[in-house]
mmCIF file of C-alpha atoms in Angstrom:
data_model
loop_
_atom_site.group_PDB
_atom_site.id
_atom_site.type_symbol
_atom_site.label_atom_id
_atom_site.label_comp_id
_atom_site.label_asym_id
_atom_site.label_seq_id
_atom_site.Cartn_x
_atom_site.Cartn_y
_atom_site.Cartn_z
ATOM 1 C CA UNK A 16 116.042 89.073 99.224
ATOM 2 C CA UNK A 17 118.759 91.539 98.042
ATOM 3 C CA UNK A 18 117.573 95.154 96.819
ATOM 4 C CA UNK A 19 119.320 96.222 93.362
ATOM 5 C CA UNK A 20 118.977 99.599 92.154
ATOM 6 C CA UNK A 21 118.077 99.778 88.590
ATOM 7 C CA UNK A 22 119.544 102.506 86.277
ATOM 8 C CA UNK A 23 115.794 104.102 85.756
ATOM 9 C CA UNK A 24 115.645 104.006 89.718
ATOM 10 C CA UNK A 25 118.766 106.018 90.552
ATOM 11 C CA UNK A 26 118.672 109.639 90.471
ATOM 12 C CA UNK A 27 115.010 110.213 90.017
ATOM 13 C CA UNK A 28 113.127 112.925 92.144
ATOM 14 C CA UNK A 29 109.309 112.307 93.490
ATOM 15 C CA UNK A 30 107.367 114.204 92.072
ATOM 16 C CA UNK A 31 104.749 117.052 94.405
ATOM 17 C CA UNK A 32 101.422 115.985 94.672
ATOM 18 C CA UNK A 33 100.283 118.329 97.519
ATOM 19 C CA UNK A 34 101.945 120.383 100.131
ATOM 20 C CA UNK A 35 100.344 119.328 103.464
ATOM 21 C CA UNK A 36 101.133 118.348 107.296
ATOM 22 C CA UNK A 37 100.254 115.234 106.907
ATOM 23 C CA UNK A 38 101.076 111.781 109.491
ATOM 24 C CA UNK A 39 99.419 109.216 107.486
ATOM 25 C CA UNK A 40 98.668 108.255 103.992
ATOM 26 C CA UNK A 41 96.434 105.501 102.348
ATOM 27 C CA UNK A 42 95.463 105.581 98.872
ATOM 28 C CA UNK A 43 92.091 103.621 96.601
ATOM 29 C CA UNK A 44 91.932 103.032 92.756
ATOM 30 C CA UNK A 45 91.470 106.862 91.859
ATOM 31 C CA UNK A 46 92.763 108.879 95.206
ATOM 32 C CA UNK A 47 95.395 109.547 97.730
ATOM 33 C CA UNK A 48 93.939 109.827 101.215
ATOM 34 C CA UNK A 49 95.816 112.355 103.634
ATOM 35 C CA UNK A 50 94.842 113.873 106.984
ATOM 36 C CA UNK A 51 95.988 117.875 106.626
ATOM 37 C CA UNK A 52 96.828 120.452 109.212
ATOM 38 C CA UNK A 53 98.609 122.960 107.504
ATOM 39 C CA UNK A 54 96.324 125.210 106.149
ATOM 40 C CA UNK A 55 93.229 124.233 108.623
ATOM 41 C CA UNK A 56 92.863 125.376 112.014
ATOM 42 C CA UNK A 57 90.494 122.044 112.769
ATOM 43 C CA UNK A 58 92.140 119.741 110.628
ATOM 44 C CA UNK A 59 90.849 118.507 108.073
ATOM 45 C CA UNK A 60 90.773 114.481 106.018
ATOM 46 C CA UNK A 61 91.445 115.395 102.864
ATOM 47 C CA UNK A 62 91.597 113.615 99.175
ATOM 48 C CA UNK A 63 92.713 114.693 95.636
ATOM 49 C CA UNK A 64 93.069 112.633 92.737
ATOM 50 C CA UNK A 65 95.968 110.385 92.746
ATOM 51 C CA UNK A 66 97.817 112.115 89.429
ATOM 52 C CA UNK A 67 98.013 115.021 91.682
ATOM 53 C CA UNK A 68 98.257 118.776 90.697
ATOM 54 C CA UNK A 69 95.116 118.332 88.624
ATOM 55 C CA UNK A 70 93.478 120.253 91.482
ATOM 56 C CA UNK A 71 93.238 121.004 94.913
ATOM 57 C CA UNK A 72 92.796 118.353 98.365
ATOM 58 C CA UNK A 73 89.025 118.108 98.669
ATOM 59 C CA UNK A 74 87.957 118.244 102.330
ATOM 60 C CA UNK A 75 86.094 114.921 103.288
ATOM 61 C CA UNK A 76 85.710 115.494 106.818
ATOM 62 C CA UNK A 77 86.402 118.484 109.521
ATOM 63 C CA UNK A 78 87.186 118.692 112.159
ATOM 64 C CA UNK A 79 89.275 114.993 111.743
ATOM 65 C CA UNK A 80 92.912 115.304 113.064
ATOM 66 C CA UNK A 81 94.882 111.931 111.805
ATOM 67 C CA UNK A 82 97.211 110.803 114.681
ATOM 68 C CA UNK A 83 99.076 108.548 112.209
ATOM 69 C CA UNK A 84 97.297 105.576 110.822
ATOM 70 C CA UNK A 85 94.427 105.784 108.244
ATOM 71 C CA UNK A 86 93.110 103.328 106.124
ATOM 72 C CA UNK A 87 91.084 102.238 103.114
ATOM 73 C CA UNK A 88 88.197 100.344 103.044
ATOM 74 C CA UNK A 89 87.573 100.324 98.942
ATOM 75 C CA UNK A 90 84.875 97.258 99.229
ATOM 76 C CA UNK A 91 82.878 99.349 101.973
ATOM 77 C CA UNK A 92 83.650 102.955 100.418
ATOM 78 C CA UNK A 93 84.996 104.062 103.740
ATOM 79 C CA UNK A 94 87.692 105.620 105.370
ATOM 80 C CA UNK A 95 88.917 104.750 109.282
ATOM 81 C CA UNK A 96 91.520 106.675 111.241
ATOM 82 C CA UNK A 97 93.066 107.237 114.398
ATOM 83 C CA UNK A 98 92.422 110.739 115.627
ATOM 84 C CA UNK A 99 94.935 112.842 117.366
ATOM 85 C CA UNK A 100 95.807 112.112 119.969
ATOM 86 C CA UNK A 101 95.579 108.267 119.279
ATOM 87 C CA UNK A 102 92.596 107.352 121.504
ATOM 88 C CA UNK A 103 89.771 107.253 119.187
ATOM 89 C CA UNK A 104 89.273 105.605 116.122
ATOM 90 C CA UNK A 105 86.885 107.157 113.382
ATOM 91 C CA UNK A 106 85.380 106.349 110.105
ATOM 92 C CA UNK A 107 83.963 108.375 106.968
ATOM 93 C CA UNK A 108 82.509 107.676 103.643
ATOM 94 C CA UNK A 109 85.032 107.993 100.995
ATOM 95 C CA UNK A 110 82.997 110.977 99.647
ATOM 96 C CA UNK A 111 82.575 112.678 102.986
ATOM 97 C CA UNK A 112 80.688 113.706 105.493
ATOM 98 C CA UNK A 113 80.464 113.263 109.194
ATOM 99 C CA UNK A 114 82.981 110.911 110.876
ATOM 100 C CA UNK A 115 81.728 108.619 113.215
ATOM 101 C CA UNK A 116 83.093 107.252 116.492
ATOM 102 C CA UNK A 117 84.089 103.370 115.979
ATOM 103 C CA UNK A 118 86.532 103.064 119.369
ATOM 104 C CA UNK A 119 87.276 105.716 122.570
ATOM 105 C CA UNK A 120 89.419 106.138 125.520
ATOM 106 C CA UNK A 121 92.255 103.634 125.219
ATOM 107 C CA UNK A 122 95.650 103.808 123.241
ATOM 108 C CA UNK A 123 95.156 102.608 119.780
ATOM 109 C CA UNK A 124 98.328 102.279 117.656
ATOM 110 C CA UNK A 125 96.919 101.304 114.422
ATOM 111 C CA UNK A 126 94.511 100.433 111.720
ATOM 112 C CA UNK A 127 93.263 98.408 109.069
ATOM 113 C CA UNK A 128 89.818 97.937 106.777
ATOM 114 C CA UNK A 129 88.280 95.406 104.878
ATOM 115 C CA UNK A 130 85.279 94.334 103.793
ATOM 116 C CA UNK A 131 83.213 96.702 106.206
ATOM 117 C CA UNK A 132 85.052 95.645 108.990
ATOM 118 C CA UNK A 133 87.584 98.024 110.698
ATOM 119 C CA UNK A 134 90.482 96.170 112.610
ATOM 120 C CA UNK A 135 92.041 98.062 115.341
ATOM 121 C CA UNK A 136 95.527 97.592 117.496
ATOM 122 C CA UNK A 137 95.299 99.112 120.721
ATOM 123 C CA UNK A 138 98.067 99.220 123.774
ATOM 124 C CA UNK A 139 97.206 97.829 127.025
ATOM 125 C CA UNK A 140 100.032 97.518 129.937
ATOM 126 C CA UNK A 141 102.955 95.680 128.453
ATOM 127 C CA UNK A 142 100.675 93.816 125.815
ATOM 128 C CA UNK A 143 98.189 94.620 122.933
ATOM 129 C CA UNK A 144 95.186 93.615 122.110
ATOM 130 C CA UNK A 145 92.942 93.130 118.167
ATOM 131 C CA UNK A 146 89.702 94.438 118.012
ATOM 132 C CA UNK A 147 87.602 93.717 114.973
ATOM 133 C CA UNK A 148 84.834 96.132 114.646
ATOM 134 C CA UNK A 149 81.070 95.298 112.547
ATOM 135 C CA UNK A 150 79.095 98.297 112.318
ATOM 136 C CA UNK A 151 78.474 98.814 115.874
ATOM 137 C CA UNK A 152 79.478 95.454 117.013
ATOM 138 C CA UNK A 153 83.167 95.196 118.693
ATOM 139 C CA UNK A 154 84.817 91.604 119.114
ATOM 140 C CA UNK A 155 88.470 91.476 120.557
ATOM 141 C CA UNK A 156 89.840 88.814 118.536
ATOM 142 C CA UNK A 157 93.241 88.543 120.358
ATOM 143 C CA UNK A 158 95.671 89.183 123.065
ATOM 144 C CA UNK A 159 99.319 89.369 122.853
ATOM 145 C CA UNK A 160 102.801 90.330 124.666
ATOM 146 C CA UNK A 161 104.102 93.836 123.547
ATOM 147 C CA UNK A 162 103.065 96.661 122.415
ATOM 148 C CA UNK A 163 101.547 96.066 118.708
ATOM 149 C CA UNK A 164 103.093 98.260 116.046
ATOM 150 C CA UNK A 165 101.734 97.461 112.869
ATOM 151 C CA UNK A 166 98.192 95.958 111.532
ATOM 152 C CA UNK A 167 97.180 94.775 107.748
ATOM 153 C CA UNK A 168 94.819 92.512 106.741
ATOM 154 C CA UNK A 169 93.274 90.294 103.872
ATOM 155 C CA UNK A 170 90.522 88.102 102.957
ATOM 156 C CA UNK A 171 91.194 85.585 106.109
ATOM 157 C CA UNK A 172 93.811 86.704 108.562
ATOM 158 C CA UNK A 173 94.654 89.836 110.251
ATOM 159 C CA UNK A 174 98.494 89.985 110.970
ATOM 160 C CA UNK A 175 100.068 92.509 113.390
ATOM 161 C CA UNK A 176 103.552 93.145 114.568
ATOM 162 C CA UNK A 177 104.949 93.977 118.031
ATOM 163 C CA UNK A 178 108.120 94.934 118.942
ATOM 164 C CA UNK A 179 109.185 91.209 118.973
ATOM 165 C CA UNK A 180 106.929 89.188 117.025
ATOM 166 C CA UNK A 181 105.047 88.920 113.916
ATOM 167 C CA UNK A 182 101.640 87.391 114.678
ATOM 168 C CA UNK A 183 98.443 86.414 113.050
ATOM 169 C CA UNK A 184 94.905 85.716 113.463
ATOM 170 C CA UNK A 185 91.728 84.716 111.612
ATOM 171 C CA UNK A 186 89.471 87.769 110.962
#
């Protein structure tokens, strides 16, 4: 399909919700998820209303460094992220508190949630592999050539891109 700019679409400037150092961005019904590093020495997974400038991030979760992928889970009322460096992946209520641990020690390059499940993509050699995750309960759901980039998934299939390929798999 062919992108046309529309005369309401040209010229306009976005407008400041927050200043942050931020890597990653999801967002729910009512907020805009962020992790933050400017102003926190520990880091900090962060929320504010999704209007903006109404008031100030609220901290969910410290310390909580996002490496660059962070997701939703609006069913579940959870957040799950991959911490800096990129090899863990953790999760948080939506209103806060203490992450927990879902994944460790290998190289994950992104994240989706759904449904309380949290669907990881994690680098292994010169392939990838798809890990669902059910409350403490890992299954690797699939193996595949190249490095995967990219992870989203609905109510029956997880799809994930690598550097080559667009694949997909039943949840």
């Amino acid at each position: 399909g062919r992108v046309v700019a529309t005369p309401t679409a040209l010229g306009r400037k976005p407008r400041l919700l927050a200043t942050v150092e931020s890597r990653a961005v999801a967002t729910d019904a009512a907020h805009v998820y962020f992790g933050d590093a400017a102003n926190d020495t520990l880091c900090a997974l962060a929320k504010m209303p999704r209007e903006g400038a109404t008031s100030a991030p609220v901290r969910i979760a410290r310390p909580a460094p996002v490496a660059g992928a962070l997701a939703v889970d609006a069913h579940a009322g959870a957040l799950a992220w991959i911490g800096s460096p990129g090899d863990v992946v953790l999760r948080v209520p939506v209103r806060g508190g203490v992450p927990t641990t879902i994944r460790e020690r290998a190289i994950f390059t992104d994240v989706d949630a759904s449904n309380g499940d949290v669907f990881v993509t994690e680098a292994r050699g010169d392939g990838g592999t798809l890990t669902r995750v059910t409350g403490a309960t890992a299954a690797q759901l699939a193996t595949f050539e190249g490095s995967p980039r990219g992870i989203v998934v609905d109510a029956t299939t997880v799809y994930v891109a690598t550097s080559s390929r667009l694949l997909s798999s039943p949840r």
